[in-house]
Amino acid sequence: MMKESILFDEFWSHPNKLLENHIKNMISPDDDELGKQVKLYHDIAKLKNNFQIYIRDTSNDKLDKNHSLLSAYFFLLNSKFDEIPTLFGFLAIVSHHVDVVNLMTLAREANKFFKNQKELEQWDEVAGAAKNIKIYSGLSTKKDEFLDRAEKLRQYLVLSQYRHKFTYEDFINFKSLYSNLIYSDKFEAIFSMPKQESKDIPIDVLEGDIQNLPPNKKRDAFRNFVLNNFDKERKLFTLTAPTGYGKTLTALNFALKFNKPRIIYALPFTSIIDQTYDIVAKIYKNSDILVSKAHHKTTICEENLTKEDRYSKIKFLMESFSGEINVTTLYQLIFALFGNKNKDNVKFNQLKNSVVIIDEAQAIPYNFRKDFILLCEIISQQLDTIFIFMSATMPVIKSENFKEISNLEYFSKQDRYIIKWLDIGGEDELLEKICEAASDKNTLVVVNTIKKAQELFAKLRDKFNCFCLNGYMHDDHKRATIEAVRCTIDKSKVDPLASKILLISTQSIEAGVDLDFDVGFREVSPISSIIQTAGRVNRHFGATRGELYVFPEISKFTNLIYGDLYKVSGAILSDLKQKEVRESEILEISNLYFQKISNQLENLHIKSEIEKLEFENINQKIEDIMNDNYKQTIIIEPKENFIKDFEAKIFEIKNSPNEKFTIRDLFKNHIRKLSKFSINVALKDMNKLMPNLKQINGLKDMFYLPFGSSYFYSAECGLKKDTNLDITDEVFD
């Protein structure tokens, strides 16, 4: 005899929300049959008594509120699909509140996934309650039949290890199904309505703004060439153009011509994301187009929230690429493509029918560049997504499906700078050369390590209007430095008597920073880095040709810092020692370099994991390349009592009367406010600093350097690699 639920006359999925309404709002006319079924069954186990008691009082944490696995059981029993779609549907429902496991884990842990007794005890409760709900009419509820089906699917999975290799297409098919489920589920839970079609992004707003820019013959000709190359039949494009040609607005203009409801613009560094976001947000500020910014440091201004807004709504739109125009990091896009985590996959759904612009495409790590490009090709076909890869130094893409939309002849006509080898006997000779240049020219020096940048800065700061830029400075100080440098350069261009500038930097300066120097010095490094530095010399097409001097290594460990890329550069660098290189030759050199990388270093990095659909392992392999495991984050306290006030706010949030999900979200947002004062420090530097660091109360393992510790940190050059450096000015302005 079936034990029916008798406690409730209506069944909720979320507080005060009928389960039936939740499901109906989630299912979209665009969904295929598998997508509809997965959405229909994903929450069916919420019908059990314990869940219904919990959802009426969410403070009762003792109750078993898990529902994913049992819901997947009912999907499996009622599935009319073949084995693989059934497997994918099963795994998507199992994972809709957690991260996705390796496919074979389902078979290996059969008692947990296919015949979990604890879940099966609630079977009758759910089956009985489902009779009362219209959307589940015709539901099969035979437990014995389910157990039989589950065993057959498990056996299929075990045998498929030996018989069946999965493909990159299968990987995308699963992600597409999973992401569609979790995106719709979260969207409906937050907004209580079906997902809305996005608005058309008006192209005339952008074009009007471009028309109002000061005339620039080169940029205008470039933009017209690109726009005339528009091809609505193609989905994959490269846009290769020299630095300083205004690629950002041109690419946006090109993207808008496809008339897609969404643009995702990915860049490698948070500093240039903020810069790009500000440009685009300004253009669309008087329209109802949502321009959103998503990176790990983005916070929501809570002061401006109304009751109707609810924090969660803004947070969701921002973190799931749901704006009409989304400016984000390459990191976020990479994990949307490869990641197994729930928070990454919610974004994947938004790639569908969008235009994705990847700026500074050379920043995609070569280890998995081939996999990345292959996934983009499949997504463009399956999800009707447009991809535009942009760079001044474009990696080799061995695919007929990509169309170049720029005029590569631009490169051969460039003559803004010349690259020369500087044969010096040592650092003293280098300093002599720098001083000579900096006495009457705006000069840039780029070295390979933070320590070396700080040392040179300490030696030269009293002689010149000197600035330093490196990764041991927090964002606010980096930004202030870039701004001060930009203002000084602009001033010197209109007033010949104004003082010139000397900037000493690490590779922080290389991509996307729009500064224009007369002369540059670059410590020997991979070819792409040298070209990127050259892009900051005579960037704005001045009358006098600029010079970039490449000098031998003065920092230690160059080969360790750059690894394989440095080795690949060897032969090209030895050519540079023999003869100087003009800007008109840059494209040829860049192509040769990336060709060598492609031949020597690139392969399908995750192919063996894809063939078994090891979702966790794929994520781990990508994480190992993207995350620097040898660094630790610390906070530089920006003013007196900042941390004390921060800790008080943590306490206030944790003890507020809000429901627990709001508390969690407010807490995360509050923590993010620290990130603009954070720096990632090498572990050995962390250990040296440890006696001077304090722990932030309420946050596990989060340390900060108290305000006023000028002995260790200076606003001018960041956290000192060597505290003997004579940089003693009071630090925090």
XYZ file of C-alpha atoms in Angstrom:
733
model
C 0.000 0.000 0.000
C 1.374 3.445 -1.028
C 1.968 5.965 1.751
C 0.484 9.159 0.387
C 1.308 12.653 1.535
C -1.600 14.044 3.458
C 0.036 16.999 5.128
C -0.406 19.539 2.323
C -3.148 20.613 -0.014
C -0.720 22.657 -2.134
C 2.904 22.024 -2.968
C 5.555 24.737 -2.990
C 8.896 24.841 -4.791
C 10.135 28.046 -3.080
C 8.611 30.158 -0.265
C 5.027 31.077 -1.267
C 5.497 29.689 -4.784
C 3.536 26.773 -6.273
C 5.763 24.057 -7.708
C 3.533 23.772 -10.773
C 3.879 27.501 -11.558
C 7.667 27.321 -11.112
C 7.934 24.485 -13.652
C 5.563 26.076 -16.176
C 7.485 29.375 -16.078
C 10.761 27.541 -16.622
C 9.785 25.671 -19.773
C 10.407 27.740 -22.869
C 9.006 27.239 -26.423
C 12.655 27.060 -27.592
C 13.399 23.975 -25.469
C 13.818 20.646 -27.212
C 11.984 17.651 -25.822
C 14.874 16.552 -23.570
C 15.204 20.078 -22.131
C 11.442 20.163 -21.357
C 11.511 16.782 -19.623
C 14.547 17.655 -17.538
C 12.849 20.860 -16.382
C 9.580 19.019 -15.726
C 11.175 16.454 -13.385
C 14.107 18.356 -11.832
C 12.131 19.373 -8.702
C 9.523 16.625 -8.477
C 11.064 15.286 -5.229
C 10.234 18.605 -3.553
C 6.820 17.008 -3.111
C 8.122 14.980 -0.142
C 6.868 16.010 3.293
C 10.218 17.041 4.738
C 10.828 19.493 1.938
C 7.349 20.972 2.190
C 7.818 21.509 5.937
C 11.255 23.101 5.321
C 10.092 25.475 2.566
C 7.459 26.895 4.898
C 10.123 27.568 7.522
C 13.627 27.727 5.971
C 15.261 28.328 9.340
C 14.658 24.635 10.091
C 17.994 23.359 8.817
C 17.746 19.920 10.377
C 15.304 18.605 7.763
C 16.428 16.610 4.772
C 15.680 19.043 1.949
C 17.751 17.293 -0.743
C 15.635 16.573 -3.770
C 17.937 16.361 -6.779
C 18.714 12.640 -6.788
C 15.180 11.397 -6.199
C 13.922 13.810 -8.874
C 16.503 12.286 -11.259
C 15.076 8.815 -10.430
C 11.603 9.848 -11.604
C 13.106 11.363 -14.773
C 14.988 8.110 -15.489
C 11.878 5.967 -15.028
C 9.833 8.223 -17.335
C 12.539 8.871 -19.951
C 11.642 7.949 -23.537
C 15.123 8.850 -24.802
C 18.144 6.740 -25.771
C 20.905 5.978 -23.279
C 23.104 9.042 -23.781
C 20.371 11.727 -23.616
C 18.919 9.855 -20.612
C 22.345 9.809 -18.948
C 22.808 13.521 -19.648
C 19.343 14.352 -18.317
C 19.967 12.253 -15.198
C 23.346 13.902 -14.497
C 21.944 17.419 -15.147
C 19.146 16.921 -12.577
C 21.501 15.297 -10.033
C 23.863 18.288 -10.379
C 21.413 21.179 -10.523
C 22.376 22.459 -7.049
C 25.991 21.260 -7.013
C 28.968 20.950 -9.348
C 29.085 18.274 -12.058
C 31.014 15.073 -11.227
C 32.986 12.885 -13.636
C 30.525 10.762 -15.599
C 32.019 7.469 -14.420
C 31.612 8.498 -10.767
C 27.913 7.670 -11.261
C 28.787 4.047 -12.058
C 31.618 3.749 -9.525
C 29.450 5.009 -6.668
C 26.319 3.086 -7.670
C 24.925 2.898 -4.133
C 25.102 6.662 -3.889
C 23.725 7.513 -7.352
C 21.643 4.648 -8.744
C 20.254 2.798 -5.727
C 20.387 5.196 -2.832
C 18.196 3.607 -0.175
C 17.705 6.813 1.794
C 16.215 8.482 -1.302
C 14.125 5.475 -2.230
C 12.432 5.570 1.181
C 10.729 8.836 0.092
C 9.544 7.346 -3.239
C 5.976 6.617 -2.223
C 5.510 10.042 -0.655
C 6.499 11.771 -3.886
C 4.549 9.359 -6.120
C 1.392 9.862 -4.026
C 1.630 13.650 -4.022
C 2.336 13.786 -7.791
C -1.143 12.355 -8.472
C -2.613 15.673 -7.344
C -0.595 17.744 -9.814
C -1.724 18.290 -13.341
C 1.728 18.527 -14.984
C 2.511 15.013 -13.718
C -0.566 13.279 -15.090
C 0.427 10.012 -16.763
C 3.516 9.745 -14.506
C 4.961 6.233 -14.155
C 5.732 5.500 -10.485
C 6.744 1.790 -10.449
C 9.731 1.536 -8.150
C 10.740 -1.981 -9.330
C 10.778 -0.820 -12.932
C 12.940 2.142 -11.913
C 15.468 -0.158 -10.153
C 15.665 -2.308 -13.264
C 16.187 0.735 -15.528
C 18.797 2.228 -13.172
C 20.822 -1.008 -13.208
C 20.663 -1.197 -17.039
C 21.841 2.426 -17.327
C 24.675 1.771 -14.861
C 25.801 -1.254 -16.869
C 25.627 0.758 -20.079
C 27.860 3.344 -18.451
C 30.398 0.736 -17.275
C 30.560 -0.864 -20.731
C 30.725 2.482 -22.527
C 34.165 3.003 -20.980
C 35.452 0.354 -23.353
C 33.102 0.850 -26.303
C 32.292 4.493 -26.533
C 34.468 7.562 -26.721
C 32.694 10.839 -26.087
C 33.419 13.893 -28.243
C 33.758 17.644 -27.778
C 30.226 17.862 -29.277
C 28.908 15.589 -26.499
C 30.612 17.822 -23.938
C 28.859 20.905 -25.367
C 25.513 19.047 -25.612
C 25.650 18.180 -21.929
C 26.718 21.695 -20.885
C 23.957 23.177 -22.974
C 21.316 20.989 -21.306
C 22.705 21.505 -17.805
C 23.141 25.250 -18.178
C 19.645 25.674 -19.626
C 18.235 23.882 -16.566
C 20.162 25.785 -13.883
C 19.782 29.171 -15.603
C 15.984 28.770 -15.988
C 15.672 27.420 -12.445
C 17.555 30.340 -10.878
C 15.918 32.941 -13.124
C 12.413 31.775 -12.277
C 13.189 31.435 -8.555
C 14.392 35.070 -8.453
C 12.024 36.814 -10.896
C 8.902 34.544 -10.680
C 8.260 34.766 -14.417
C 9.381 33.158 -17.674
C 12.678 34.371 -19.081
C 12.110 37.486 -21.166
C 13.425 37.985 -24.643
C 16.254 40.510 -24.589
C 15.798 43.920 -26.170
C 17.396 44.808 -29.460
C 20.588 46.779 -28.857
C 20.271 49.984 -30.928
C 23.265 50.240 -33.272
C 22.567 53.902 -34.052
C 23.422 54.924 -30.443
C 26.944 53.544 -30.869
C 27.364 54.850 -34.408
C 26.212 58.328 -33.284
C 28.855 58.274 -30.541
C 31.563 57.212 -33.023
C 30.557 60.069 -35.359
C 31.171 62.533 -32.525
C 34.778 61.381 -31.970
C 37.548 63.695 -33.239
C 38.289 62.761 -36.880
C 41.115 60.269 -37.314
C 41.787 59.203 -40.887
C 43.509 55.909 -40.058
C 40.896 54.778 -37.528
C 37.981 55.815 -39.754
C 39.418 53.976 -42.777
C 40.045 50.900 -40.618
C 36.495 50.899 -39.237
C 34.947 51.278 -42.704
C 37.073 48.418 -44.040
C 35.978 46.096 -41.200
C 32.288 47.012 -41.493
C 32.375 46.480 -45.256
C 33.665 42.982 -44.530
C 30.466 42.098 -42.676
C 29.264 38.599 -43.574
C 26.084 37.390 -41.912
C 26.621 33.861 -43.326
C 29.779 33.388 -41.236
C 29.999 32.876 -37.493
C 33.755 32.902 -36.768
C 35.992 35.913 -37.340
C 39.463 37.204 -36.565
C 40.227 40.905 -36.375
C 43.970 41.481 -36.546
C 45.078 45.096 -36.448
C 48.010 47.124 -35.139
C 47.727 48.707 -31.678
C 46.050 52.106 -31.462
C 43.497 51.551 -34.265
C 40.374 51.693 -32.104
C 39.543 47.979 -32.262
C 37.119 48.135 -29.293
C 34.439 50.355 -30.852
C 34.974 48.883 -34.328
C 34.433 45.328 -33.031
C 31.323 46.431 -31.104
C 29.953 48.112 -34.226
C 30.611 44.946 -36.260
C 29.024 42.769 -33.552
C 25.852 44.881 -33.429
C 25.260 44.370 -37.156
C 24.316 40.732 -36.420
C 21.296 42.011 -34.521
C 21.732 39.487 -31.704
C 20.121 40.121 -28.303
C 23.408 39.911 -26.391
C 27.091 40.789 -26.632
C 29.738 39.278 -24.352
C 33.019 41.185 -24.459
C 35.922 39.346 -22.788
C 39.283 40.891 -21.910
C 42.303 39.460 -20.073
C 42.801 41.983 -17.226
C 40.467 43.617 -14.728
C 42.071 47.048 -15.281
C 41.169 47.149 -18.987
C 37.753 45.654 -18.241
C 36.910 48.624 -16.059
C 38.199 50.944 -18.807
C 36.132 49.210 -21.556
C 33.038 48.998 -19.356
C 33.200 52.740 -18.627
C 33.376 53.531 -22.381
C 30.406 51.297 -23.302
C 28.270 52.212 -20.260
C 28.718 55.898 -21.077
C 27.531 55.340 -24.674
C 24.342 53.549 -23.555
C 23.660 55.460 -20.321
C 20.503 57.164 -21.640
C 18.950 53.948 -23.003
C 17.310 50.962 -21.311
C 20.161 48.692 -22.417
C 21.766 46.901 -19.456
C 25.563 47.129 -19.713
C 26.918 44.755 -17.116
C 30.422 44.116 -15.756
C 31.365 40.716 -14.411
C 34.682 39.943 -12.770
C 35.734 38.719 -9.344
C 36.115 42.267 -8.053
C 32.732 43.653 -9.150
C 30.496 44.719 -6.262
C 26.914 45.906 -6.082
C 26.172 49.274 -4.546
C 23.637 48.306 -1.871
C 22.795 51.903 -0.951
C 20.901 52.359 -4.209
C 18.789 49.226 -3.945
C 15.036 49.481 -3.693
C 12.841 46.760 -2.206
C 11.644 45.816 -5.699
C 15.201 45.480 -6.982
C 16.170 42.878 -4.496
C 19.826 42.302 -4.289
C 19.581 38.840 -5.811
C 18.093 40.165 -9.064
C 20.982 42.513 -9.805
C 23.510 39.954 -8.653
C 22.059 37.252 -10.896
C 21.911 39.460 -14.002
C 25.463 40.613 -13.435
C 27.003 37.207 -12.753
C 25.249 35.244 -15.494
C 26.006 37.389 -18.591
C 22.337 38.453 -18.654
C 22.835 42.092 -19.613
C 22.430 43.123 -23.249
C 26.148 44.022 -23.253
C 28.380 42.131 -20.786
C 31.986 43.151 -20.232
C 33.876 40.364 -18.499
C 37.244 38.666 -18.017
C 38.690 36.044 -20.275
C 38.956 33.973 -17.063
C 35.143 34.010 -16.619
C 34.597 33.031 -20.267
C 37.163 30.208 -20.079
C 35.424 28.673 -17.056
C 31.987 29.143 -18.634
C 33.339 26.958 -21.470
C 35.379 24.373 -19.552
C 34.253 24.544 -15.938
C 32.197 21.982 -14.009
C 31.048 24.398 -11.304
C 27.421 25.402 -11.049
C 28.244 29.138 -10.873
C 30.297 28.928 -14.116
C 27.760 26.896 -16.033
C 24.903 29.301 -15.357
C 26.708 31.646 -17.789
C 27.081 29.061 -20.545
C 23.388 29.252 -21.490
C 23.838 32.946 -22.319
C 26.312 32.209 -25.108
C 23.380 30.971 -27.165
C 22.461 33.352 -29.981
C 25.023 35.925 -28.732
C 28.097 37.638 -30.131
C 31.260 36.898 -28.132
C 34.223 39.270 -28.625
C 37.562 37.976 -27.306
C 39.992 40.883 -27.055
C 43.740 40.232 -26.750
C 43.190 36.678 -28.010
C 46.912 35.917 -27.554
C 46.145 35.814 -23.794
C 44.286 32.464 -24.168
C 46.913 30.100 -22.704
C 48.593 28.076 -25.456
C 48.210 24.861 -23.355
C 44.490 24.662 -24.167
C 44.132 27.173 -27.012
C 43.326 24.390 -29.484
C 40.556 23.032 -27.227
C 39.191 26.547 -26.755
C 39.006 27.228 -30.507
C 37.433 23.818 -31.195
C 34.734 24.448 -28.549
C 34.031 27.887 -30.068
C 33.565 26.235 -33.493
C 31.086 23.706 -32.081
C 29.204 26.352 -30.051
C 28.939 28.599 -33.117
C 27.223 25.748 -34.987
C 25.067 24.332 -32.218
C 24.086 27.512 -30.384
C 24.183 30.023 -33.245
C 26.899 32.072 -31.511
C 29.181 34.542 -33.295
C 32.850 34.688 -32.150
C 35.229 37.552 -32.943
C 38.883 36.995 -31.911
C 40.862 40.281 -31.754
C 44.544 41.048 -31.334
C 47.542 42.924 -32.663
C 49.408 39.618 -32.263
C 46.914 36.927 -33.346
C 47.690 33.302 -32.449
C 47.582 30.779 -35.310
C 44.081 29.402 -35.835
C 44.206 26.319 -38.071
C 40.617 26.356 -39.210
C 38.985 27.240 -42.504
C 35.894 28.430 -40.643
C 37.448 31.710 -39.473
C 37.333 34.810 -41.641
C 39.807 37.685 -41.183
C 37.877 40.995 -41.392
C 40.730 43.468 -41.116
C 43.067 44.602 -43.857
C 46.414 43.003 -43.017
C 48.131 45.436 -45.327
C 47.797 47.999 -42.516
C 50.764 46.322 -40.883
C 53.054 46.724 -43.881
C 52.243 50.448 -44.022
C 53.057 51.139 -40.366
C 56.150 53.074 -39.483
C 55.561 54.324 -35.944
C 58.555 52.667 -34.297
C 61.662 50.644 -34.815
C 62.882 47.775 -32.554
C 66.643 47.609 -31.903
C 68.836 45.275 -29.898
C 70.727 47.146 -27.176
C 73.992 45.380 -26.479
C 74.960 46.492 -22.978
C 77.666 45.346 -20.619
C 75.446 45.456 -17.523
C 72.864 47.388 -15.562
C 74.941 50.534 -15.130
C 75.224 50.943 -18.894
C 71.453 50.398 -19.200
C 70.780 53.103 -16.595
C 72.993 55.467 -18.550
C 70.960 54.862 -21.722
C 67.644 55.276 -19.874
C 68.798 58.561 -18.311
C 69.888 59.829 -21.690
C 66.449 59.081 -23.200
C 64.402 60.274 -20.206
C 66.075 63.681 -20.116
C 64.026 64.880 -23.097
C 61.583 62.111 -24.049
C 58.588 60.340 -22.457
C 60.219 57.005 -21.688
C 58.897 53.525 -20.853
C 61.038 50.775 -19.298
C 59.585 47.251 -18.999
C 61.407 44.578 -16.971
C 60.544 40.968 -16.145
C 60.257 41.035 -12.355
C 58.625 43.217 -9.712
C 61.878 43.318 -7.741
C 63.807 44.725 -10.688
C 61.104 47.332 -11.468
C 61.205 48.549 -7.855
C 65.025 48.648 -7.796
C 65.232 50.750 -10.969
C 62.498 53.035 -9.655
C 64.433 53.592 -6.407
C 67.551 54.487 -8.416
C 65.840 56.873 -10.841
C 62.983 58.441 -8.911
C 64.943 61.466 -7.704
C 66.339 62.291 -11.143
C 63.115 62.307 -13.185
C 59.355 62.622 -13.034
C 59.328 58.900 -12.375
C 56.497 56.367 -11.852
C 56.346 52.631 -11.184
C 53.687 50.064 -12.188
C 53.663 46.415 -11.085
C 51.581 43.508 -9.791
C 52.391 44.246 -6.127
C 50.317 47.455 -6.244
C 46.590 47.264 -5.540
C 44.082 48.372 -8.185
C 43.417 51.863 -6.854
C 47.138 52.712 -6.857
C 47.634 51.147 -10.315
C 44.756 53.197 -11.685
C 46.010 56.410 -10.074
C 49.481 55.801 -11.534
C 48.163 55.177 -15.077
C 46.000 58.295 -14.850
C 48.909 60.458 -13.592
C 51.151 59.149 -16.383
C 48.460 59.799 -19.012
C 47.904 63.402 -17.818
C 51.637 64.166 -17.779
C 52.136 62.754 -21.288
C 49.158 64.739 -22.641
C 50.505 67.909 -21.050
C 53.995 67.394 -22.505
C 52.516 67.040 -26.007
C 50.963 70.496 -25.971
C 53.640 72.238 -23.885
C 57.242 71.567 -25.020
C 58.546 72.942 -21.712
C 56.483 70.577 -19.527
C 58.463 67.828 -17.799
C 58.816 64.444 -19.479
C 57.921 61.205 -17.812
C 59.705 57.956 -16.981
C 57.566 54.894 -16.290
C 59.173 51.693 -15.006
C 56.817 48.763 -15.286
C 56.478 45.011 -15.367
C 54.416 43.442 -18.132
C 51.322 44.994 -16.401
C 51.555 47.671 -19.104
C 51.473 45.356 -22.099
C 47.924 44.782 -23.163
C 45.188 47.313 -23.579
C 46.710 50.229 -21.604
C 46.356 53.256 -23.868
C 49.572 55.198 -23.119
C 51.858 56.721 -25.714
C 55.657 57.019 -25.148
C 58.399 58.439 -27.358
C 60.905 55.725 -26.543
C 60.812 52.329 -24.822
C 63.235 49.827 -23.267
C 62.213 46.163 -22.914
C 64.097 43.435 -21.101
C 64.393 40.382 -23.351
C 61.182 38.288 -23.252
C 58.886 36.273 -25.579
C 58.235 37.910 -28.966
C 54.558 38.660 -28.271
C 55.518 40.610 -25.113
C 58.099 42.651 -27.026
C 55.513 43.491 -29.718
C 52.925 44.423 -27.074
C 55.435 46.804 -25.406
C 56.283 48.284 -28.817
C 52.538 49.051 -29.138
C 52.982 51.694 -26.361
C 55.694 53.563 -28.387
C 54.450 56.357 -30.685
C 51.040 54.731 -30.319
C 49.147 57.821 -31.476
C 51.053 58.205 -34.786
C 53.327 61.172 -33.833
C 55.561 62.742 -36.476
C 58.799 61.399 -34.985
C 59.416 57.660 -35.241
C 59.695 55.998 -31.803
C 62.340 53.482 -30.720
C 62.090 50.345 -28.622
C 65.396 48.979 -27.319
C 65.434 45.301 -26.316
C 68.226 44.636 -23.820
C 69.715 41.421 -22.339
C 68.359 39.923 -19.131
C 69.009 41.895 -15.925
C 66.297 40.205 -13.818
C 66.934 36.666 -12.732
C 64.742 33.760 -13.800
C 63.456 35.093 -17.191
C 63.385 31.531 -18.579
C 61.372 30.361 -15.539
C 58.888 33.261 -15.766
C 58.102 32.751 -19.425
C 58.978 29.030 -19.778
C 58.334 27.472 -23.180
C 57.349 30.782 -24.810
C 60.835 32.111 -24.179
C 62.450 29.033 -25.698
C 60.262 29.319 -28.811
C 61.361 32.937 -29.188
C 65.074 31.998 -29.234
C 65.760 31.908 -32.975
C 63.691 35.052 -33.683
C 65.497 36.932 -30.895
C 68.906 36.022 -32.321
C 67.756 37.534 -35.657
C 66.825 40.744 -33.799
C 70.412 40.934 -32.505
C 71.653 41.064 -36.099
C 69.300 43.680 -37.529
C 66.704 46.213 -36.394
C 63.002 45.541 -37.014
C 60.566 48.112 -38.420
C 56.902 48.133 -37.465
C 56.005 47.135 -41.043
C 57.669 43.717 -40.380
C 55.826 43.003 -37.136
C 53.015 40.913 -38.610
C 55.460 38.558 -40.289
C 57.477 38.101 -37.059
C 54.324 37.616 -34.948
C 53.016 34.974 -37.390
C 56.338 33.129 -37.362
C 56.337 33.108 -33.545
C 52.758 31.833 -33.198
C 53.391 29.270 -35.950
C 56.254 27.865 -33.858
C 54.037 27.796 -30.753
C 51.312 26.055 -32.728
C 53.726 23.408 -34.075
C 55.740 22.837 -30.902
C 53.453 23.473 -27.953
C 49.777 23.275 -28.859
C 47.677 20.128 -28.717
C 44.243 19.082 -27.545
C 45.046 19.356 -23.852
C 41.860 17.821 -22.459
C 41.115 15.264 -25.189
C 41.521 12.173 -22.987
C 39.250 13.737 -20.274
C 36.640 14.707 -22.894
C 36.509 11.141 -24.234
C 35.398 9.949 -20.800
C 33.514 13.161 -19.895
C 35.524 13.690 -16.746
C 33.974 17.064 -15.919
C 35.836 17.528 -12.608
C 39.203 16.605 -14.125
C 38.700 18.974 -17.087
C 37.983 21.808 -14.654
C 41.037 20.894 -12.584
C 43.388 20.830 -15.596
C 42.232 24.296 -16.705
C 42.398 25.598 -13.122
C 46.002 24.398 -12.763
C 46.980 26.535 -15.758
C 44.863 29.593 -14.907
C 45.436 29.880 -11.172
C 48.727 30.661 -9.637
C 48.889 28.186 -6.763
C 52.093 29.717 -5.486
C 50.476 32.973 -4.478
C 48.393 34.132 -1.557
C 46.001 37.115 -1.441
C 46.612 39.848 1.157
C 44.784 43.134 1.741
C 46.534 46.478 2.031
C 44.488 48.529 4.503
C 43.714 51.787 2.630
C 42.975 54.071 5.604
C 42.837 54.060 9.365
C 40.149 51.798 10.943
C 39.049 50.517 7.501
C 39.349 46.870 8.567
C 37.766 47.554 11.974
C 34.683 49.057 10.230
C 34.732 46.170 7.736
C 34.672 43.585 10.567
C 31.808 45.428 12.302
C 29.815 45.240 9.050
C 30.476 41.467 8.776
C 29.046 41.024 12.279
C 26.027 43.199 11.385
C 25.276 41.193 8.196
C 25.607 37.808 9.954
C 23.213 38.893 12.707
C 20.665 40.709 10.504
C 17.027 39.514 10.371
C 17.234 38.839 6.590
C 16.554 35.325 5.261
C 19.684 33.201 5.045
C 20.095 33.410 1.235
C 20.075 37.218 1.369
C 22.559 37.129 4.269
C 24.856 34.877 2.234
C 24.684 37.174 -0.815
C 25.226 40.378 1.209
C 28.163 38.717 2.964
C 29.815 37.726 -0.361
C 29.280 41.196 -1.783
C 30.791 42.799 1.307
C 33.890 40.608 1.039
C 34.330 41.605 -2.592
C 34.767 45.207 -1.462
C 38.172 44.173 -0.198
C 39.355 43.001 -3.592
C 40.332 46.388 -4.979
C 42.832 46.643 -2.098
C 44.102 43.091 -2.598
C 47.362 41.894 -4.079
C 48.494 38.352 -4.835
C 51.774 37.720 -3.106
C 54.340 34.941 -3.675
C 54.300 32.489 -0.761
C 57.928 33.229 0.226
C 57.081 36.973 0.424
C 53.994 36.124 2.432
C 56.080 34.150 4.930
C 58.533 37.063 5.314
C 55.638 39.453 5.952
C 53.730 37.182 8.279
C 54.846 38.749 11.589
C 53.506 42.118 10.340
C 50.182 40.855 9.008
C 46.938 40.654 10.947
C 43.989 38.348 10.423
C 40.563 39.750 9.504
C 37.993 38.628 12.109
C 35.085 36.768 10.604
C 37.035 35.649 7.516
C 38.989 32.451 7.482
C 42.696 32.789 6.532
C 42.372 36.355 5.234
C 45.288 38.600 6.232
C 45.908 42.319 5.916
C 48.790 44.763 6.209
C 47.709 47.507 8.623
C 47.460 51.080 7.410
C 50.604 53.153 7.673
C 53.053 50.250 7.239
C 55.106 52.353 4.841
C 58.197 50.331 5.587
C 56.600 47.501 3.591
C 54.204 49.161 1.180
C 54.341 52.355 -0.826
C 51.571 53.814 -3.003
C 54.261 54.604 -5.547
C 55.669 51.138 -6.087
C 53.530 48.682 -4.094
C 54.633 46.012 -1.646
C 58.406 46.154 -1.509
C 60.140 42.983 -2.638
C 63.169 44.163 -0.733
C 62.523 46.279 2.332
C 66.025 47.717 2.124
C 64.872 49.755 -0.885
C 65.069 53.375 0.001
C 61.470 54.299 -0.579
C 60.370 55.837 2.652
C 57.605 58.280 1.749
C 54.412 57.946 3.712
C 52.347 55.720 1.789
C 48.653 56.054 1.720
C 47.447 59.368 0.464
